[in-house]
mmCIF file of C-alpha atoms and ligand atoms in Angstrom:
data_model
loop_
_atom_site.group_PDB
_atom_site.id
_atom_site.type_symbol
_atom_site.label_atom_id
_atom_site.label_comp_id
_atom_site.label_asym_id
_atom_site.label_seq_id
_atom_site.Cartn_x
_atom_site.Cartn_y
_atom_site.Cartn_z
ATOM 1 C CA MET A 1 -0.054 -3.401 45.496
ATOM 2 C CA SER A 2 1.737 -0.209 44.518
ATOM 3 C CA ALA A 3 -0.128 2.564 42.713
ATOM 4 C CA ARG A 4 1.928 1.918 39.594
ATOM 5 C CA ALA A 5 1.110 -1.787 39.527
ATOM 6 C CA SER A 6 -2.599 -1.185 40.132
ATOM 7 C CA ARG A 7 -2.529 1.320 37.248
ATOM 8 C CA GLY A 8 -1.218 -1.518 35.116
ATOM 9 C CA GLU A 9 2.043 -0.002 33.974
ATOM 10 C CA GLY A 10 3.918 -2.715 32.122
ATOM 11 C CA SER A 11 0.863 -4.988 31.826
ATOM 12 C CA GLY A 12 0.562 -4.175 28.115
ATOM 13 C CA ARG A 13 -3.211 -4.108 28.528
ATOM 14 C CA ILE A 14 -5.137 -1.438 26.694
ATOM 15 C CA LEU A 15 -8.777 -0.638 27.310
ATOM 16 C CA ALA A 16 -10.203 0.327 23.934
ATOM 17 C CA ILE A 17 -13.429 2.147 23.064
ATOM 18 C CA GLU A 18 -15.158 2.284 19.666
ATOM 19 C CA THR A 19 -18.375 4.187 18.906
ATOM 20 C CA SER A 20 -17.775 5.631 15.431
ATOM 21 C CA CYS A 21 -20.876 4.239 13.780
ATOM 22 C CA ASP A 22 -23.576 1.939 15.097
ATOM 23 C CA GLU A 23 -21.750 -0.478 17.407
ATOM 24 C CA THR A 24 -21.041 0.437 21.028
ATOM 25 C CA ALA A 25 -17.855 -1.482 21.802
ATOM 26 C CA VAL A 26 -15.257 -1.843 24.564
ATOM 27 C CA ALA A 27 -12.359 -4.315 24.584
ATOM 28 C CA ILE A 28 -9.275 -5.174 26.603
ATOM 29 C CA VAL A 29 -6.323 -6.228 24.471
ATOM 30 C CA GLU A 30 -2.821 -7.164 25.586
ATOM 31 C CA ARG A 31 0.176 -5.987 23.571
ATOM 32 C CA GLY A 32 -1.950 -5.399 20.473
ATOM 33 C CA ARG A 33 -2.541 -9.110 19.972
ATOM 34 C CA SER A 34 -4.318 -11.008 22.679
ATOM 35 C CA ILE A 35 -8.012 -10.341 23.361
ATOM 36 C CA HIS A 36 -9.039 -10.476 27.038
ATOM 37 C CA ALA A 37 -12.499 -8.980 26.537
ATOM 38 C CA ASP A 38 -14.398 -7.916 23.414
ATOM 39 C CA VAL A 39 -17.919 -6.603 24.016
ATOM 40 C CA VAL A 40 -20.031 -5.206 21.180
ATOM 41 C CA ALA A 41 -23.598 -3.922 21.543
ATOM 42 C CA SER A 42 -24.976 -3.811 18.019
ATOM 43 C CA GLN A 43 -27.635 -1.351 16.913
ATOM 44 C CA VAL A 44 -28.468 -3.361 13.796
ATOM 45 C CA ALA A 45 -31.971 -4.234 15.019
ATOM 46 C CA LEU A 46 -32.601 -0.591 15.923
ATOM 47 C CA HIS A 47 -31.644 0.651 12.447
ATOM 48 C CA ALA A 48 -33.338 -2.177 10.554
ATOM 49 C CA ALA A 49 -36.690 -0.400 10.919
ATOM 50 C CA THR A 50 -35.419 2.644 8.984
ATOM 51 C CA GLY A 51 -33.283 0.543 6.604
ATOM 52 C CA GLY A 52 -30.206 2.564 7.559
ATOM 53 C CA ILE A 53 -28.533 4.537 10.302
ATOM 54 C CA VAL A 54 -30.158 7.714 11.654
ATOM 55 C CA PRO A 55 -27.213 9.575 13.290
ATOM 56 C CA GLU A 56 -29.162 11.026 16.235
ATOM 57 C CA VAL A 57 -30.719 7.646 16.995
ATOM 58 C CA ALA A 58 -27.248 6.041 16.874
ATOM 59 C CA ALA A 59 -25.737 8.618 19.255
ATOM 60 C CA ARG A 60 -28.561 8.197 21.758
ATOM 61 C CA ALA A 61 -28.160 4.407 21.672
ATOM 62 C CA HIS A 62 -24.410 4.780 22.345
ATOM 63 C CA LEU A 63 -25.228 6.897 25.366
ATOM 64 C CA ARG A 64 -27.635 4.233 26.614
ATOM 65 C CA TRP A 65 -25.210 1.292 26.156
ATOM 66 C CA MET A 66 -21.783 2.821 26.762
ATOM 67 C CA ILE A 67 -21.562 2.202 30.511
ATOM 68 C CA PRO A 68 -23.130 -1.303 30.537
ATOM 69 C CA VAL A 69 -20.726 -2.319 27.738
ATOM 70 C CA LEU A 70 -17.757 -0.865 29.664
ATOM 71 C CA ASP A 71 -18.810 -2.707 32.831
ATOM 72 C CA GLU A 72 -19.196 -5.993 30.975
ATOM 73 C CA ALA A 73 -15.790 -5.669 29.254
ATOM 74 C CA CYS A 74 -14.098 -4.947 32.612
ATOM 75 C CA ARG A 75 -15.892 -7.892 34.216
ATOM 76 C CA ARG A 76 -14.918 -10.316 31.433
ATOM 77 C CA GLY A 77 -11.354 -9.010 31.294
ATOM 78 C CA GLY A 78 -10.899 -9.140 35.063
ATOM 79 C CA ALA A 79 -10.238 -5.396 35.143
ATOM 80 C CA GLU A 80 -12.851 -4.091 37.579
ATOM 81 C CA GLY A 81 -12.034 -0.528 38.538
ATOM 82 C CA LEU A 82 -9.629 -0.563 35.577
ATOM 83 C CA ALA A 83 -7.093 -2.564 37.569
ATOM 84 C CA GLY A 84 -4.175 -3.656 35.411
ATOM 85 C CA ILE A 85 -4.948 -1.294 32.511
ATOM 86 C CA GLU A 86 -1.932 0.534 31.084
ATOM 87 C CA ALA A 87 -3.618 2.951 28.672
ATOM 88 C CA ILE A 88 -6.961 3.974 27.176
ATOM 89 C CA ALA A 89 -7.374 3.914 23.380
ATOM 90 C CA VAL A 90 -10.344 5.424 21.597
ATOM 91 C CA THR A 91 -11.552 5.941 18.038
ATOM 92 C CA GLU A 92 -11.281 9.690 17.369
ATOM 93 C CA GLY A 93 -12.558 9.388 13.753
ATOM 94 C CA PRO A 94 -13.675 9.082 11.086
ATOM 95 C CA GLY A 95 -17.356 8.477 11.768
ATOM 96 C CA LEU A 96 -20.580 10.086 12.909
ATOM 97 C CA ALA A 97 -19.848 13.151 15.047
ATOM 98 C CA GLY A 98 -22.408 12.464 17.783
ATOM 99 C CA SER A 99 -21.492 8.782 18.005
ATOM 100 C CA LEU A 100 -17.740 9.451 18.175
ATOM 101 C CA LEU A 101 -18.309 12.036 20.874
ATOM 102 C CA VAL A 102 -19.813 9.470 23.267
ATOM 103 C CA GLY A 103 -16.725 7.234 23.094
ATOM 104 C CA VAL A 104 -14.229 10.095 23.156
ATOM 105 C CA THR A 105 -15.909 11.642 26.195
ATOM 106 C CA LEU A 106 -15.859 8.362 28.099
ATOM 107 C CA ALA A 107 -12.183 7.799 27.185
ATOM 108 C CA ARG A 108 -11.207 11.282 28.351
ATOM 109 C CA THR A 109 -13.095 10.828 31.589
ATOM 110 C CA LEU A 110 -11.508 7.435 32.326
ATOM 111 C CA ALA A 111 -8.023 8.689 31.456
ATOM 112 C CA TRP A 112 -8.456 11.617 33.830
ATOM 113 C CA LEU A 113 -10.058 9.617 36.654
ATOM 114 C CA HIS A 114 -7.446 6.854 36.569
ATOM 115 C CA ASP A 115 -4.488 8.962 35.472
ATOM 116 C CA LEU A 116 -3.865 6.829 32.390
ATOM 117 C CA PRO A 117 -2.365 7.745 29.000
ATOM 118 C CA LEU A 118 -4.990 8.492 26.331
ATOM 119 C CA VAL A 119 -4.253 7.177 22.821
ATOM 120 C CA PRO A 120 -6.303 8.400 19.821
ATOM 121 C CA VAL A 121 -6.885 5.849 17.037
ATOM 122 C CA ASN A 122 -8.101 6.144 13.454
ATOM 123 C CA HIS A 123 -11.025 3.766 12.840
ATOM 124 C CA HIS A 124 -9.555 2.577 9.508
ATOM 125 C CA GLU A 125 -6.242 1.855 11.162
ATOM 126 C CA GLY A 126 -8.232 -0.323 13.550
ATOM 127 C CA HIS A 127 -9.714 -2.334 10.653
ATOM 128 C CA LEU A 128 -6.186 -2.994 9.361
ATOM 129 C CA TYR A 129 -4.807 -3.966 12.768
ATOM 130 C CA ALA A 130 -7.648 -6.433 13.376
ATOM 131 C CA ALA A 131 -5.387 -8.802 11.396
ATOM 132 C CA TRP A 132 -2.974 -8.811 14.359
ATOM 133 C CA LEU A 133 -5.565 -10.002 16.894
ATOM 134 C CA ARG A 134 -6.035 -13.446 18.336
ATOM 135 C CA ASP A 135 -8.596 -14.815 20.745
ATOM 136 C CA ALA A 136 -7.781 -16.090 24.228
ATOM 137 C CA GLY A 137 -6.673 -19.712 23.977
ATOM 138 C CA GLU A 138 -5.989 -19.454 20.244
ATOM 139 C CA PRO A 139 -2.513 -20.736 19.374
ATOM 140 C CA GLU A 140 0.187 -18.155 18.683
ATOM 141 C CA GLN A 141 0.422 -17.333 14.982
ATOM 142 C CA PRO A 142 2.943 -15.334 13.000
ATOM 143 C CA GLU A 143 2.102 -11.644 12.708
ATOM 144 C CA PRO A 144 1.335 -10.207 9.261
ATOM 145 C CA GLU A 145 4.666 -9.255 7.723
ATOM 146 C CA LEU A 146 5.272 -5.738 6.463
ATOM 147 C CA PRO A 147 5.091 -4.208 3.959
ATOM 148 C CA CYS A 148 1.555 -5.412 3.329
ATOM 149 C CA ILE A 149 -1.436 -4.473 1.206
ATOM 150 C CA GLY A 150 -4.588 -3.751 3.171
ATOM 151 C CA LEU A 151 -8.078 -3.713 1.690
ATOM 152 C CA VAL A 152 -10.614 -2.030 3.971
ATOM 153 C CA VAL A 153 -14.182 -2.558 2.814
ATOM 154 C CA SER A 154 -16.975 -1.386 5.058
ATOM 155 C CA GLY A 155 -20.361 0.303 4.942
ATOM 156 C CA GLY A 156 -18.758 3.739 4.959
ATOM 157 C CA HIS A 157 -15.418 3.231 3.241
ATOM 158 C CA THR A 158 -13.626 1.220 0.581
ATOM 159 C CA PHE A 159 -9.922 1.690 -0.041
ATOM 160 C CA LEU A 160 -6.614 0.004 -0.745
ATOM 161 C CA VAL A 161 -3.602 0.950 1.317
ATOM 162 C CA LEU A 162 0.081 0.054 1.283
ATOM 163 C CA VAL A 163 1.317 -0.383 4.866
ATOM 164 C CA ARG A 164 5.059 0.260 4.495
ATOM 165 C CA ASP A 165 5.762 -0.093 8.181
ATOM 166 C CA HIS A 166 3.759 0.160 11.402
ATOM 167 C CA LEU A 167 1.623 3.323 11.300
ATOM 168 C CA ASP A 168 3.124 4.264 7.908
ATOM 169 C CA TYR A 169 0.474 4.161 5.187
ATOM 170 C CA ILE A 170 0.174 5.127 1.542
ATOM 171 C CA ARG A 171 -3.386 5.256 0.266
ATOM 172 C CA LEU A 172 -3.357 3.647 -3.180
ATOM 173 C CA GLY A 173 -6.976 4.228 -4.126
ATOM 174 C CA GLY A 174 -10.544 4.228 -2.937
ATOM 175 C CA THR A 175 -14.122 4.381 -4.060
ATOM 176 C CA VAL A 176 -15.135 7.326 -6.192
ATOM 177 C CA ASP A 177 -18.806 6.917 -5.229
ATOM 178 C CA ASP A 178 -20.423 4.298 -2.959
ATOM 179 C CA ALA A 179 -18.551 2.165 -0.451
ATOM 180 C CA ALA A 180 -18.782 -1.578 -1.191
ATOM 181 C CA GLY A 181 -20.900 -2.201 1.923
ATOM 182 C CA GLU A 182 -23.165 0.702 1.025
ATOM 183 C CA ALA A 183 -23.700 -0.895 -2.408
ATOM 184 C CA PHE A 184 -24.535 -4.212 -0.699
ATOM 185 C CA ASP A 185 -26.999 -2.412 1.579
ATOM 186 C CA LYS A 186 -28.680 -0.456 -1.235
ATOM 187 C CA VAL A 187 -28.973 -3.451 -3.559
ATOM 188 C CA GLY A 188 -30.203 -5.558 -0.634
ATOM 189 C CA ARG A 189 -33.023 -3.057 -0.186
ATOM 190 C CA LEU A 190 -33.784 -3.161 -3.940
ATOM 191 C CA LEU A 191 -34.060 -6.938 -3.722
ATOM 192 C CA GLY A 192 -36.415 -6.714 -0.759
ATOM 193 C CA LEU A 193 -33.836 -8.247 1.603
ATOM 194 C CA ALA A 194 -33.339 -7.424 5.261
ATOM 195 C CA TYR A 195 -30.916 -4.727 6.502
ATOM 196 C CA PRO A 196 -27.923 -4.890 6.495
ATOM 197 C CA GLY A 197 -27.829 -6.038 2.887
ATOM 198 C CA GLY A 198 -24.322 -7.575 2.947
ATOM 199 C CA PRO A 199 -25.011 -10.736 4.940
ATOM 200 C CA ALA A 200 -28.499 -11.039 3.402
ATOM 201 C CA ILE A 201 -27.133 -10.879 -0.166
ATOM 202 C CA ALA A 202 -24.343 -13.332 0.701
ATOM 203 C CA ALA A 203 -26.917 -15.791 2.072
ATOM 204 C CA ALA A 204 -29.255 -15.366 -0.915
ATOM 205 C CA ALA A 205 -26.308 -15.739 -3.346
ATOM 206 C CA GLY A 206 -25.507 -19.076 -1.720
ATOM 207 C CA ARG A 207 -28.979 -20.314 -2.691
ATOM 208 C CA ALA A 208 -28.555 -19.427 -6.398
ATOM 209 C CA VAL A 209 -28.896 -22.362 -8.777
ATOM 210 C CA ARG A 210 -28.004 -20.505 -11.975
ATOM 211 C CA HIS A 211 -24.762 -18.527 -12.180
ATOM 212 C CA ASP A 212 -24.941 -17.153 -15.694
ATOM 213 C CA ARG A 213 -26.052 -13.573 -15.149
ATOM 214 C CA ARG A 214 -23.265 -11.013 -15.376
ATOM 215 C CA PHE A 215 -23.327 -7.496 -14.006
ATOM 216 C CA PRO A 216 -20.855 -4.844 -15.251
ATOM 217 C CA ARG A 217 -17.479 -4.252 -13.579
ATOM 218 C CA ALA A 218 -16.022 -0.750 -13.348
ATOM 219 C CA TRP A 219 -12.284 -1.309 -13.765
ATOM 220 C CA LEU A 220 -11.367 2.398 -14.060
ATOM 221 C CA GLY A 221 -8.288 1.541 -16.127
ATOM 222 C CA ASP A 222 -5.183 0.648 -14.175
ATOM 223 C CA SER A 223 -6.122 2.730 -11.143
ATOM 224 C CA ASP A 224 -6.593 1.371 -7.635
ATOM 225 C CA ASP A 225 -9.910 3.226 -7.398
ATOM 226 C CA PHE A 226 -13.333 1.607 -7.221
ATOM 227 C CA SER A 227 -16.809 2.540 -8.421
ATOM 228 C CA PHE A 228 -20.027 0.754 -7.509
ATOM 229 C CA SER A 229 -22.743 3.177 -8.600
ATOM 230 C CA GLY A 230 -23.027 1.697 -12.130
ATOM 231 C CA LEU A 231 -23.498 -1.732 -10.619
ATOM 232 C CA LYS A 232 -26.299 -0.413 -8.446
ATOM 233 C CA THR A 233 -28.002 1.022 -11.538
ATOM 234 C CA ALA A 234 -27.633 -2.310 -13.341
ATOM 235 C CA ALA A 235 -29.182 -4.084 -10.357
ATOM 236 C CA ARG A 236 -32.099 -1.647 -10.321
ATOM 237 C CA ARG A 237 -32.704 -2.251 -14.034
ATOM 238 C CA ALA A 238 -32.543 -6.016 -13.570
ATOM 239 C CA VAL A 239 -35.053 -5.898 -10.706
ATOM 240 C CA ALA A 240 -37.461 -3.733 -12.748
ATOM 241 C CA GLU A 241 -37.173 -6.103 -15.709
ATOM 242 C CA ALA A 242 -37.677 -9.184 -13.564
ATOM 243 C CA LEU A 243 -40.857 -7.554 -12.265
ATOM 244 C CA GLY A 244 -42.010 -7.218 -15.862
ATOM 245 C CA GLY A 245 -41.778 -3.431 -16.014
ATOM 246 C CA SER A 246 -39.387 -0.987 -17.613
ATOM 247 C CA PRO A 247 -36.708 0.700 -15.505
ATOM 248 C CA GLY A 248 -38.451 3.933 -14.637
ATOM 249 C CA THR A 249 -37.763 6.519 -11.989
ATOM 250 C CA VAL A 250 -39.820 4.726 -9.341
ATOM 251 C CA GLU A 251 -37.753 2.414 -7.123
ATOM 252 C CA PRO A 252 -38.789 -1.174 -8.017
ATOM 253 C CA ASP A 253 -39.981 -3.292 -5.116
ATOM 254 C CA GLY A 254 -37.918 -6.470 -5.021
ATOM 255 C CA ALA A 255 -40.077 -7.864 -2.219
ATOM 256 C CA ALA A 256 -42.421 -9.133 -4.957
ATOM 257 C CA LEU A 257 -39.639 -11.099 -6.720
ATOM 258 C CA PRO A 258 -39.544 -14.915 -6.652
ATOM 259 C CA ALA A 259 -36.830 -16.291 -4.339
ATOM 260 C CA ASP A 260 -34.853 -17.899 -7.193
ATOM 261 C CA VAL A 261 -34.583 -14.551 -9.028
ATOM 262 C CA VAL A 262 -33.462 -12.798 -5.818
ATOM 263 C CA ALA A 263 -30.820 -15.517 -5.363
ATOM 264 C CA GLU A 264 -29.541 -15.206 -8.940
ATOM 265 C CA LEU A 265 -29.380 -11.412 -8.828
ATOM 266 C CA SER A 266 -27.671 -11.543 -5.416
ATOM 267 C CA TRP A 267 -25.077 -13.933 -6.774
ATOM 268 C CA ALA A 268 -24.441 -11.804 -9.886
ATOM 269 C CA PHE A 269 -24.096 -8.629 -7.815
ATOM 270 C CA GLN A 270 -21.789 -10.231 -5.247
ATOM 271 C CA ASP A 271 -19.702 -11.792 -8.021
ATOM 272 C CA ALA A 272 -19.159 -8.383 -9.668
ATOM 273 C CA VAL A 273 -18.180 -6.655 -6.383
ATOM 274 C CA VAL A 274 -15.896 -9.483 -5.331
ATOM 275 C CA ASP A 275 -14.262 -9.715 -8.769
ATOM 276 C CA VAL A 276 -13.227 -6.045 -8.748
ATOM 277 C CA LEU A 277 -12.153 -5.960 -5.079
ATOM 278 C CA ALA A 278 -10.105 -9.156 -5.295
ATOM 279 C CA THR A 279 -8.507 -8.415 -8.677
ATOM 280 C CA LYS A 280 -7.355 -4.942 -7.633
ATOM 281 C CA THR A 281 -6.068 -6.169 -4.274
ATOM 282 C CA ILE A 282 -3.983 -8.938 -5.819
ATOM 283 C CA ARG A 283 -2.727 -6.626 -8.560
ATOM 284 C CA ALA A 284 -1.577 -4.083 -5.960
ATOM 285 C CA ALA A 285 0.115 -6.832 -3.923
ATOM 286 C CA ARG A 286 2.030 -7.967 -7.005
ATOM 287 C CA ARG A 287 2.957 -4.441 -8.039
ATOM 288 C CA HIS A 288 4.321 -3.496 -4.627
ATOM 289 C CA GLY A 289 6.014 -6.823 -3.907
ATOM 290 C CA VAL A 290 4.469 -7.028 -0.437
ATOM 291 C CA ARG A 291 5.025 -9.755 2.155
ATOM 292 C CA SER A 292 1.388 -10.156 3.194
ATOM 293 C CA ILE A 293 -2.183 -9.105 2.431
ATOM 294 C CA VAL A 294 -4.765 -8.198 5.071
ATOM 295 C CA LEU A 295 -8.513 -7.601 4.725
ATOM 296 C CA GLY A 296 -10.676 -5.594 7.107
ATOM 297 C CA GLY A 297 -14.088 -3.958 7.411
ATOM 298 C CA GLY A 298 -17.563 -5.466 7.448
ATOM 299 C CA VAL A 299 -17.499 -6.629 3.817
ATOM 300 C CA ALA A 300 -14.347 -8.658 4.561
ATOM 301 C CA ALA A 301 -16.738 -10.968 6.422
ATOM 302 C CA ASN A 302 -17.964 -12.002 2.968
ATOM 303 C CA GLN A 303 -16.894 -15.579 2.290
ATOM 304 C CA ALA A 304 -16.846 -15.218 -1.508
ATOM 305 C CA LEU A 305 -14.447 -12.270 -1.168
ATOM 306 C CA ARG A 306 -12.273 -14.135 1.322
ATOM 307 C CA ASP A 307 -12.088 -17.167 -0.985
ATOM 308 C CA ARG A 308 -11.308 -15.101 -4.089
ATOM 309 C CA VAL A 309 -8.505 -13.117 -2.440
ATOM 310 C CA ALA A 310 -7.156 -16.290 -0.823
ATOM 311 C CA GLY A 311 -6.873 -17.927 -4.271
ATOM 312 C CA GLY A 312 -5.012 -14.932 -5.705
ATOM 313 C CA ALA A 313 -2.726 -14.635 -2.685
ATOM 314 C CA HIS A 314 -1.903 -18.330 -2.864
ATOM 315 C CA ALA A 315 -0.995 -18.041 -6.553
ATOM 316 C CA LEU A 316 1.247 -15.074 -5.677
ATOM 317 C CA GLY A 317 2.844 -16.929 -2.775
ATOM 318 C CA VAL A 318 1.870 -14.201 -0.305
ATOM 319 C CA PRO A 319 0.092 -15.011 2.971
ATOM 320 C CA LEU A 320 -3.423 -13.614 3.424
ATOM 321 C CA ILE A 321 -4.629 -12.723 6.908
ATOM 322 C CA VAL A 322 -8.343 -12.135 7.386
ATOM 323 C CA PRO A 323 -9.785 -11.672 10.877
ATOM 324 C CA ARG A 324 -12.737 -13.830 11.868
ATOM 325 C CA PRO A 325 -16.041 -12.187 10.809
ATOM 326 C CA GLY A 326 -16.724 -10.682 14.271
ATOM 327 C CA LEU A 327 -13.416 -8.821 14.089
ATOM 328 C CA CYS A 328 -14.066 -7.615 10.503
ATOM 329 C CA THR A 329 -17.201 -5.704 11.483
ATOM 330 C CA ASP A 330 -16.833 -2.798 13.908
ATOM 331 C CA ASN A 331 -15.405 -3.746 17.302
ATOM 332 C CA ALA A 332 -13.118 -2.258 19.937
ATOM 333 C CA ALA A 333 -10.491 -5.023 19.983
ATOM 334 C CA MET A 334 -9.150 -3.695 16.683
ATOM 335 C CA ILE A 335 -8.842 -0.242 18.269
ATOM 336 C CA GLY A 336 -6.871 -1.883 21.084
ATOM 337 C CA ALA A 337 -4.567 -3.513 18.496
ATOM 338 C CA ALA A 338 -3.887 -0.276 16.619
ATOM 339 C CA GLY A 339 -3.829 1.647 19.918
ATOM 340 C CA TRP A 340 -0.969 -0.518 21.165
ATOM 341 C CA ARG A 341 1.186 0.376 18.148
ATOM 342 C CA ARG A 342 0.418 4.042 18.642
ATOM 343 C CA TYR A 343 1.087 3.760 22.366
ATOM 344 C CA LEU A 344 4.498 2.197 21.652
ATOM 345 C CA ALA A 345 5.204 5.006 19.183
ATOM 346 C CA GLY A 346 4.478 7.572 21.919
ATOM 347 C CA VAL A 347 1.229 8.902 20.431
ATOM 348 C CA ARG A 348 -0.805 10.592 23.181
ATOM 349 C CA ALA A 349 -3.876 12.824 23.238
ATOM 350 C CA GLY A 350 -4.612 15.544 25.768
ATOM 351 C CA LEU A 351 -7.761 15.575 27.855
ATOM 352 C CA ASP A 352 -9.158 18.031 25.288
ATOM 353 C CA LEU A 353 -9.285 15.268 22.630
ATOM 354 C CA ASP A 354 -12.171 15.911 20.255
ATOM 355 C CA ALA A 355 -14.064 13.759 17.758
ATOM 356 C CA ARG A 356 -12.724 14.067 14.208
ATOM 357 C CA PRO A 357 -15.555 12.911 11.904
ATOM 358 C CA SER A 358 -13.574 13.435 8.659
ATOM 359 C CA LEU A 359 -10.203 12.063 9.779
ATOM 360 C CA ARG A 360 -8.190 10.420 6.974
ATOM 361 C CA LEU A 361 -5.730 7.555 7.250
ATOM 362 C CA ALA A 362 -3.065 8.927 4.938
ATOM 363 C CA ALA A 363 -2.648 11.597 2.302
HETATM 364 O O1 KG4 B 1 -17.184 -2.287 9.220
HETATM 365 P P1 KG4 B 1 -18.668 -2.264 9.418
HETATM 366 O O2 KG4 B 1 -19.246 -3.097 10.527
HETATM 367 O O3 KG4 B 1 -19.191 -0.810 9.651
HETATM 368 C C1 KG4 B 1 -18.681 0.298 8.974
HETATM 369 O O4 KG4 B 1 -17.645 0.862 9.444
HETATM 370 O O5 KG4 B 1 -19.287 0.625 7.941
HETATM 371 O O6 KG4 B 1 -19.314 -2.692 8.022
HETATM 372 C C2 KG4 B 1 -20.693 -2.814 7.843
HETATM 373 C C3 KG4 B 1 -20.955 -3.185 6.367
HETATM 374 C C4 KG4 B 1 -22.438 -3.160 5.989
HETATM 375 O O7 KG4 B 1 -22.572 -2.418 4.787
HETATM 376 C C5 KG4 B 1 -22.759 -4.636 5.746
HETATM 377 O O8 KG4 B 1 -23.753 -4.834 4.757
HETATM 378 C C6 KG4 B 1 -21.418 -5.181 5.307
HETATM 379 O O9 KG4 B 1 -20.469 -4.506 6.107
HETATM 380 N N1 KG4 B 1 -21.294 -6.633 5.541
HETATM 381 C C7 KG4 B 1 -21.171 -7.531 4.538
HETATM 382 C C8 KG4 B 1 -21.152 -8.820 5.146
HETATM 383 N N2 KG4 B 1 -21.253 -8.653 6.499
HETATM 384 C C9 KG4 B 1 -21.335 -7.302 6.721
HETATM 385 N N3 KG4 B 1 -21.088 -7.355 3.202
HETATM 386 C C10 KG4 B 1 -20.982 -8.467 2.438
HETATM 387 N N4 KG4 B 1 -20.970 -9.723 2.935
HETATM 388 C C11 KG4 B 1 -21.055 -9.952 4.269
HETATM 389 N N5 KG4 B 1 -21.029 -11.195 4.746
HETATM 390 ZN ZN1 ZN B 2 -15.774 0.108 10.358
#
């Protein structure tokens, strides 16, 4: 085999690395679409004890799992020794500085050792491009058509973006306070549910018998911005009242609440978040006359949100593409998908690539 072939030039296979938050992930993706390996070591159990992410603990866990995750991805993708890999893509930001640094350092080292192009990727861009992915053996499906509206809803970020063309974004709006996932996590804690709050609230909401409680929605006029802090306050008040007390300054302990009350409050909270996210997404899609809608980020794993946006998209006659839940939460396959587009566009980083914790997607 020639050196070029063993380096994978022309194979279209990108080895992608993602460590921006609390998942250590490596994937091998072909031509931005087809997943050959997708390995994610989650730190959820580690952070459950503290009810949230401690940055130093996250960075140390990345260091511990980075190489085993890389080895496993190469084994599953048949790329031992990085045979057949055409480029390395890595999340450069945004995210936790120490966590990002682990992935960026590995990517730089691999690019240097194997003489491969190094492609920097924005984590949010990855969440959008997850909509382009498909699993091995999954039938070929049409790609999302551009322009599209993308809603990225995660634990750290919530925003609406107009994707005019590949790698060409206009940020329409975003949260002015908490991210949607952060609100799920905080209200989950108020209700005495396990961390992370999103899946726990979704499960509890599914057990609700009564659906008549209504939490406030912050519409913020006609803007594409979001606000969830008022909703969090309303949830705190409701928990305090359900416990028979008045909403004071002390955080109420939802662990003492009966299961049916937790279910009803979970449903009401989820309904309010989903209502605002779905309504604004569909409104933006109509306003910009887009050809598709994509959802990404951990909260896009929420079935109520998926159903609500699907209904609106159907009424508008615009296809909705939502990755399967495992590709909505943080993973490296999505970095491979976005990395491929950047690679095709000639985007390259030098071996001095640094972590960019505050990187933005668009102005
Ligand atoms: O994208 P992600 O894995 O990490 C970040 O970049 O933040 O998103 C994690 C967030 C957490 O806040 C979690 O509670 C939320 O996604 N989440 C959900 C669901 N699954 C995960 N929120 C609502 N419903 C879900 N099913
Ligand atoms: Zn994310």
